[in-house]
Amino acid sequence: EAQVTQNPRYLITVTGKKLTVTCSQNMNHEYMSWYRQDPGLGLRQIYYSMNVEVTDKGDVPEGYKVSRKEKRNFPLILESPSPNQTSLYFCASSFQGSQPQHFGDGTRLSIL
Amino acid sequence: KQEVTQIPAALSVPEGENLVLNCSFTDSAIYNLQWFRQDPGKGLTSLLLIQSSQREQTSGRLNASLDKSSGRSTLYIAASQPGDSATYLCAVRRETGGFKTIFGAGTRLFVKA
């Protein structure tokens, strides 16, 4: 089944403890992206990747890192999480930049 | 800077009604526009994608139109059903800057049985 898989789905952690949210797609998509969704602010793009080893900032990249070493994986790294990064995070992918984006089920992060 | 606005923010209609959701954007230099639905606590489901060179796309009871020059898109839902109740989001992909994506805040739709 074609899908975008995020892990974990839920995480409660503490300020400053490094964490990684994984994203994997099995559709051979070139384009992958991370978003965060906050009440009143909607969905905002954090980082995106056009292909392996090609990444760029979205609108809210501060405090996040990404890497794209393999086509199927696009992890989101929070090196020193802070409470303002508490949010619902979505990973998405598309075959190319011009094609529809397919979203994962989301990861709810709470940083205390 | 691209801004995407969706009106209305919320809408309640009786079952069977035809309805229109609106999405407007400030910069017409877009690559495409995609409509999604999001159910509470769930991810986004892609509904329709319109490329900048297209005028409309249809899927079942859904029809999306795009007027790039005026910065507007509409999502038409025919014969609405309670199962259509969800939040509908539009997202534009910019023509420049590596396919950055900007989302509207969404329209929350409630269809009464």
mmCIF file of C-alpha atoms in Angstrom:
data_model
loop_
_atom_site.group_PDB
_atom_site.id
_atom_site.type_symbol
_atom_site.label_atom_id
_atom_site.label_comp_id
_atom_site.label_asym_id
_atom_site.label_seq_id
_atom_site.Cartn_x
_atom_site.Cartn_y
_atom_site.Cartn_z
ATOM 1 C CA GLU A 1 0.000 0.000 0.000
ATOM 2 C CA ALA A 2 1.325 3.426 -0.995
ATOM 3 C CA GLN A 3 1.847 5.489 2.117
ATOM 4 C CA VAL A 4 3.814 8.039 4.080
ATOM 5 C CA THR A 5 4.733 6.698 7.514
ATOM 6 C CA GLN A 6 5.679 8.860 10.466
ATOM 7 C CA ASN A 7 7.065 7.711 13.800
ATOM 8 C CA PRO A 8 6.372 8.186 16.583
ATOM 9 C CA ARG A 9 2.708 9.185 16.396
ATOM 10 C CA TYR A 10 2.778 10.715 19.866
ATOM 11 C CA LEU A 11 5.666 11.895 22.021
ATOM 12 C CA ILE A 12 5.907 13.751 25.295
ATOM 13 C CA THR A 13 9.411 14.871 26.161
ATOM 14 C CA VAL A 14 11.319 17.560 28.020
ATOM 15 C CA THR A 15 13.086 20.723 26.972
ATOM 16 C CA GLY A 16 16.567 20.198 25.559
ATOM 17 C CA LYS A 17 16.378 16.463 24.947
ATOM 18 C CA LYS A 18 17.245 15.806 21.317
ATOM 19 C CA LEU A 19 14.614 13.951 19.323
ATOM 20 C CA THR A 20 14.064 12.706 15.803
ATOM 21 C CA VAL A 21 10.760 12.187 14.024
ATOM 22 C CA THR A 22 11.119 9.774 11.152
ATOM 23 C CA CYS A 23 9.277 9.932 7.838
ATOM 24 C CA SER A 24 9.374 7.238 5.199
ATOM 25 C CA GLN A 25 7.545 6.886 1.886
ATOM 26 C CA ASN A 26 7.298 3.844 -0.353
ATOM 27 C CA MET A 27 6.233 5.588 -3.562
ATOM 28 C CA ASN A 28 9.670 6.540 -4.935
ATOM 29 C CA HIS A 29 8.760 10.208 -4.537
ATOM 30 C CA GLU A 30 11.417 12.817 -5.157
ATOM 31 C CA TYR A 31 9.825 15.630 -3.154
ATOM 32 C CA MET A 32 9.345 15.447 0.617
ATOM 33 C CA SER A 33 8.347 18.087 3.116
ATOM 34 C CA TRP A 34 7.688 18.742 6.797
ATOM 35 C CA TYR A 35 4.871 20.910 8.170
ATOM 36 C CA ARG A 36 3.651 21.914 11.578
ATOM 37 C CA GLN A 37 0.029 22.653 12.386
ATOM 38 C CA ASP A 38 -0.935 24.981 15.209
ATOM 39 C CA PRO A 39 -4.354 26.305 16.225
ATOM 40 C CA GLY A 40 -4.943 29.714 14.707
ATOM 41 C CA LEU A 41 -1.796 29.510 12.562
ATOM 42 C CA GLY A 42 -2.711 26.634 10.276
ATOM 43 C CA LEU A 43 -0.165 24.517 8.454
ATOM 44 C CA ARG A 44 3.281 25.993 7.920
ATOM 45 C CA GLN A 45 6.144 24.487 5.990
ATOM 46 C CA ILE A 46 9.337 23.784 7.956
ATOM 47 C CA TYR A 47 11.710 22.217 5.423
ATOM 48 C CA TYR A 48 11.414 20.487 2.089
ATOM 49 C CA SER A 49 13.614 18.355 -0.126
ATOM 50 C CA MET A 50 13.587 18.180 -3.905
ATOM 51 C CA ASN A 51 15.744 15.034 -4.001
ATOM 52 C CA VAL A 52 18.511 13.172 -2.208
ATOM 53 C CA GLU A 53 20.985 15.589 -0.607
ATOM 54 C CA VAL A 54 18.859 18.601 -1.695
ATOM 55 C CA THR A 55 17.027 20.378 1.112
ATOM 56 C CA ASP A 56 15.782 23.914 1.646
ATOM 57 C CA LYS A 57 14.049 26.012 4.260
ATOM 58 C CA GLY A 58 10.351 26.569 4.393
ATOM 59 C CA ASP A 59 8.705 29.397 6.298
ATOM 60 C CA VAL A 60 9.480 28.255 9.858
ATOM 61 C CA PRO A 61 12.844 26.394 9.869
ATOM 62 C CA GLU A 62 14.251 27.795 13.127
ATOM 63 C CA GLY A 63 15.051 25.092 15.664
ATOM 64 C CA TYR A 64 14.799 22.215 13.196
ATOM 65 C CA LYS A 65 17.197 20.205 11.055
ATOM 66 C CA VAL A 66 16.567 17.711 8.292
ATOM 67 C CA SER A 67 18.580 15.344 6.166
ATOM 68 C CA ARG A 68 17.884 13.407 2.964
ATOM 69 C CA LYS A 69 20.457 10.663 2.605
ATOM 70 C CA GLU A 70 18.065 8.226 0.963
ATOM 71 C CA LYS A 71 15.153 8.912 -1.335
ATOM 72 C CA ARG A 72 12.569 7.222 0.891
ATOM 73 C CA ASN A 73 13.491 8.836 4.244
ATOM 74 C CA PHE A 74 13.313 12.417 5.462
ATOM 75 C CA PRO A 75 13.819 12.677 9.243
ATOM 76 C CA LEU A 76 13.043 15.833 11.207
ATOM 77 C CA ILE A 77 15.527 16.552 13.991
ATOM 78 C CA LEU A 78 14.956 18.789 16.991
ATOM 79 C CA GLU A 79 18.414 19.174 18.523
ATOM 80 C CA SER A 80 17.284 21.153 21.577
ATOM 81 C CA PRO A 81 13.480 21.104 21.722
ATOM 82 C CA SER A 82 11.642 23.951 23.412
ATOM 83 C CA PRO A 83 8.001 24.259 24.531
ATOM 84 C CA ASN A 84 7.155 26.488 21.523
ATOM 85 C CA GLN A 85 7.815 23.457 19.313
ATOM 86 C CA THR A 86 4.852 21.658 20.833
ATOM 87 C CA SER A 87 2.712 21.024 17.785
ATOM 88 C CA LEU A 88 1.203 18.539 15.360
ATOM 89 C CA TYR A 89 3.747 17.640 12.681
ATOM 90 C CA PHE A 90 3.058 16.263 9.222
ATOM 91 C CA CYS A 91 5.342 14.772 6.631
ATOM 92 C CA ALA A 92 4.314 14.832 2.977
ATOM 93 C CA SER A 93 5.698 13.594 -0.305
ATOM 94 C CA SER A 94 5.010 13.922 -4.014
ATOM 95 C CA PHE A 95 6.435 12.323 -7.132
ATOM 96 C CA GLN A 96 7.711 15.683 -8.292
ATOM 97 C CA GLY A 97 7.161 19.264 -7.197
ATOM 98 C CA SER A 98 4.291 19.557 -9.651
ATOM 99 C CA GLN A 99 2.396 16.504 -8.422
ATOM 100 C CA PRO A 100 -0.125 16.089 -5.556
ATOM 101 C CA GLN A 101 1.295 15.912 -2.050
ATOM 102 C CA HIS A 102 0.416 12.877 0.071
ATOM 103 C CA PHE A 103 0.453 13.276 3.812
ATOM 104 C CA GLY A 104 1.333 11.034 6.720
ATOM 105 C CA ASP A 105 -1.003 10.635 9.711
ATOM 106 C CA GLY A 106 0.860 13.164 11.828
ATOM 107 C CA THR A 107 3.027 13.212 14.952
ATOM 108 C CA ARG A 108 1.798 15.011 18.041
ATOM 109 C CA LEU A 109 4.767 16.398 19.993
ATOM 110 C CA SER A 110 4.489 17.835 23.493
ATOM 111 C CA ILE A 111 7.610 19.442 24.911
ATOM 112 C CA LEU A 112 7.454 20.245 28.612
ATOM 113 C CA LYS B 1 4.950 37.406 0.278
ATOM 114 C CA GLN B 2 2.279 34.882 -0.682
ATOM 115 C CA GLU B 3 -0.808 34.874 1.530
ATOM 116 C CA VAL B 4 -3.666 32.411 1.197
ATOM 117 C CA THR B 5 -7.117 33.196 2.583
ATOM 118 C CA GLN B 6 -10.127 30.924 2.861
ATOM 119 C CA ILE B 7 -13.648 32.212 3.257
ATOM 120 C CA PRO B 8 -15.821 31.385 5.089
ATOM 121 C CA ALA B 9 -13.958 30.106 8.122
ATOM 122 C CA ALA B 10 -16.912 27.904 9.027
ATOM 123 C CA LEU B 11 -20.064 26.804 7.280
ATOM 124 C CA SER B 12 -23.106 24.817 8.348
ATOM 125 C CA VAL B 13 -25.534 23.555 5.699
ATOM 126 C CA PRO B 14 -28.405 21.059 5.500
ATOM 127 C CA GLU B 15 -27.819 17.779 3.727
ATOM 128 C CA GLY B 16 -28.324 17.894 -0.021
ATOM 129 C CA GLU B 17 -27.281 21.506 -0.503
ATOM 130 C CA ASN B 18 -24.730 22.498 -3.140
ATOM 131 C CA LEU B 19 -21.989 24.667 -1.719
ATOM 132 C CA VAL B 20 -18.916 26.654 -2.679
ATOM 133 C CA LEU B 21 -15.739 27.114 -0.673
ATOM 134 C CA ASN B 22 -13.410 29.934 -1.573
ATOM 135 C CA CYS B 23 -9.626 30.253 -1.601
ATOM 136 C CA SER B 24 -7.784 33.413 -2.581
ATOM 137 C CA PHE B 25 -4.054 34.071 -2.923
ATOM 138 C CA THR B 26 -2.127 37.313 -3.240
ATOM 139 C CA ASP B 27 0.640 36.316 -5.664
ATOM 140 C CA SER B 28 -0.505 34.859 -8.993
ATOM 141 C CA ALA B 29 2.919 33.288 -9.646
ATOM 142 C CA ILE B 30 1.820 29.850 -8.540
ATOM 143 C CA TYR B 31 2.744 26.438 -9.914
ATOM 144 C CA ASN B 32 -0.403 24.684 -8.773
ATOM 145 C CA LEU B 33 -3.157 24.673 -6.156
ATOM 146 C CA GLN B 34 -4.286 21.633 -4.197
ATOM 147 C CA TRP B 35 -7.454 21.093 -2.163
ATOM 148 C CA PHE B 36 -7.431 18.796 0.885
ATOM 149 C CA ARG B 37 -9.865 17.647 3.510
ATOM 150 C CA GLN B 38 -8.873 17.042 7.106
ATOM 151 C CA ASP B 39 -10.995 15.122 9.568
ATOM 152 C CA PRO B 40 -10.588 15.923 13.291
ATOM 153 C CA GLY B 41 -7.362 14.492 14.654
ATOM 154 C CA LYS B 42 -6.410 13.029 11.308
ATOM 155 C CA GLY B 43 -4.055 13.720 8.446
ATOM 156 C CA LEU B 44 -4.798 15.459 5.169
ATOM 157 C CA THR B 45 -6.494 13.727 2.287
ATOM 158 C CA SER B 46 -5.817 15.081 -1.180
ATOM 159 C CA LEU B 47 -8.982 15.955 -3.107
ATOM 160 C CA LEU B 48 -7.977 17.790 -6.272
ATOM 161 C CA LEU B 49 -4.870 19.360 -7.789
ATOM 162 C CA ILE B 50 -5.104 22.100 -10.407
ATOM 163 C CA GLN B 51 -1.997 23.057 -12.357
ATOM 164 C CA SER B 52 -1.541 26.762 -13.097
ATOM 165 C CA SER B 53 -2.316 26.162 -16.780
ATOM 166 C CA GLN B 54 -5.659 24.491 -15.998
ATOM 167 C CA ARG B 55 -9.044 26.050 -15.315
ATOM 168 C CA GLU B 56 -10.752 23.268 -13.411
ATOM 169 C CA GLN B 57 -10.617 19.694 -12.169
ATOM 170 C CA THR B 58 -13.453 17.343 -11.263
ATOM 171 C CA SER B 59 -13.700 14.260 -9.104
ATOM 172 C CA GLY B 60 -17.125 12.819 -8.391
ATOM 173 C CA ARG B 61 -19.226 15.446 -6.606
ATOM 174 C CA LEU B 62 -16.272 17.818 -6.324
ATOM 175 C CA ASN B 63 -15.247 20.463 -8.812
ATOM 176 C CA ALA B 64 -12.371 22.863 -8.300
ATOM 177 C CA SER B 65 -11.776 25.907 -10.464
ATOM 178 C CA LEU B 66 -8.792 28.200 -10.726
ATOM 179 C CA ASP B 67 -8.581 31.800 -11.908
ATOM 180 C CA LYS B 68 -4.887 32.473 -11.606
ATOM 181 C CA SER B 69 -5.000 36.068 -12.808
ATOM 182 C CA SER B 70 -7.522 37.086 -10.155
ATOM 183 C CA GLY B 71 -5.908 34.940 -7.453
ATOM 184 C CA ARG B 72 -8.936 32.769 -6.738
ATOM 185 C CA SER B 73 -9.968 29.152 -6.562
ATOM 186 C CA THR B 74 -13.316 27.641 -5.625
ATOM 187 C CA LEU B 75 -14.240 24.158 -4.485
ATOM 188 C CA TYR B 76 -17.777 23.211 -5.425
ATOM 189 C CA ILE B 77 -19.412 20.344 -3.547
ATOM 190 C CA ALA B 78 -22.615 19.016 -5.068
ATOM 191 C CA ALA B 79 -25.394 17.397 -3.077
ATOM 192 C CA SER B 80 -23.590 17.623 0.254
ATOM 193 C CA GLN B 81 -23.735 14.693 2.701
ATOM 194 C CA PRO B 82 -23.030 14.410 6.442
ATOM 195 C CA GLY B 83 -19.862 12.486 5.537
ATOM 196 C CA ASP B 84 -18.553 15.646 3.863
ATOM 197 C CA SER B 85 -18.240 17.275 7.283
ATOM 198 C CA ALA B 86 -14.545 18.137 7.702
ATOM 199 C CA THR B 87 -12.111 21.010 7.381
ATOM 200 C CA TYR B 88 -11.210 21.870 3.797
ATOM 201 C CA LEU B 89 -7.794 23.347 3.113
ATOM 202 C CA CYS B 90 -6.299 24.860 0.001
ATOM 203 C CA ALA B 91 -2.550 25.024 -0.600
ATOM 204 C CA VAL B 92 -0.640 26.888 -3.287
ATOM 205 C CA ARG B 93 2.751 25.925 -4.533
ATOM 206 C CA ARG B 94 4.910 28.840 -5.521
ATOM 207 C CA GLU B 95 6.298 29.094 -9.031
ATOM 208 C CA THR B 96 9.707 30.111 -7.798
ATOM 209 C CA GLY B 97 11.655 29.175 -4.710
ATOM 210 C CA GLY B 98 11.650 25.417 -5.077
ATOM 211 C CA PHE B 99 7.982 24.580 -4.758
ATOM 212 C CA LYS B 100 7.399 26.144 -1.365
ATOM 213 C CA THR B 101 3.862 25.480 -0.201
ATOM 214 C CA ILE B 102 1.527 27.946 1.541
ATOM 215 C CA PHE B 103 -1.701 26.777 3.166
ATOM 216 C CA GLY B 104 -4.896 28.640 3.880
ATOM 217 C CA ALA B 105 -6.397 28.426 7.359
ATOM 218 C CA GLY B 106 -9.241 26.231 6.134
ATOM 219 C CA THR B 107 -13.030 26.187 6.065
ATOM 220 C CA ARG B 108 -14.730 24.024 8.669
ATOM 221 C CA LEU B 109 -17.806 22.448 7.073
ATOM 222 C CA PHE B 110 -20.688 20.854 8.937
ATOM 223 C CA VAL B 111 -23.420 19.118 6.955
ATOM 224 C CA LYS B 112 -26.575 18.490 8.984
ATOM 225 C CA ALA B 113 -28.569 15.325 8.384
#
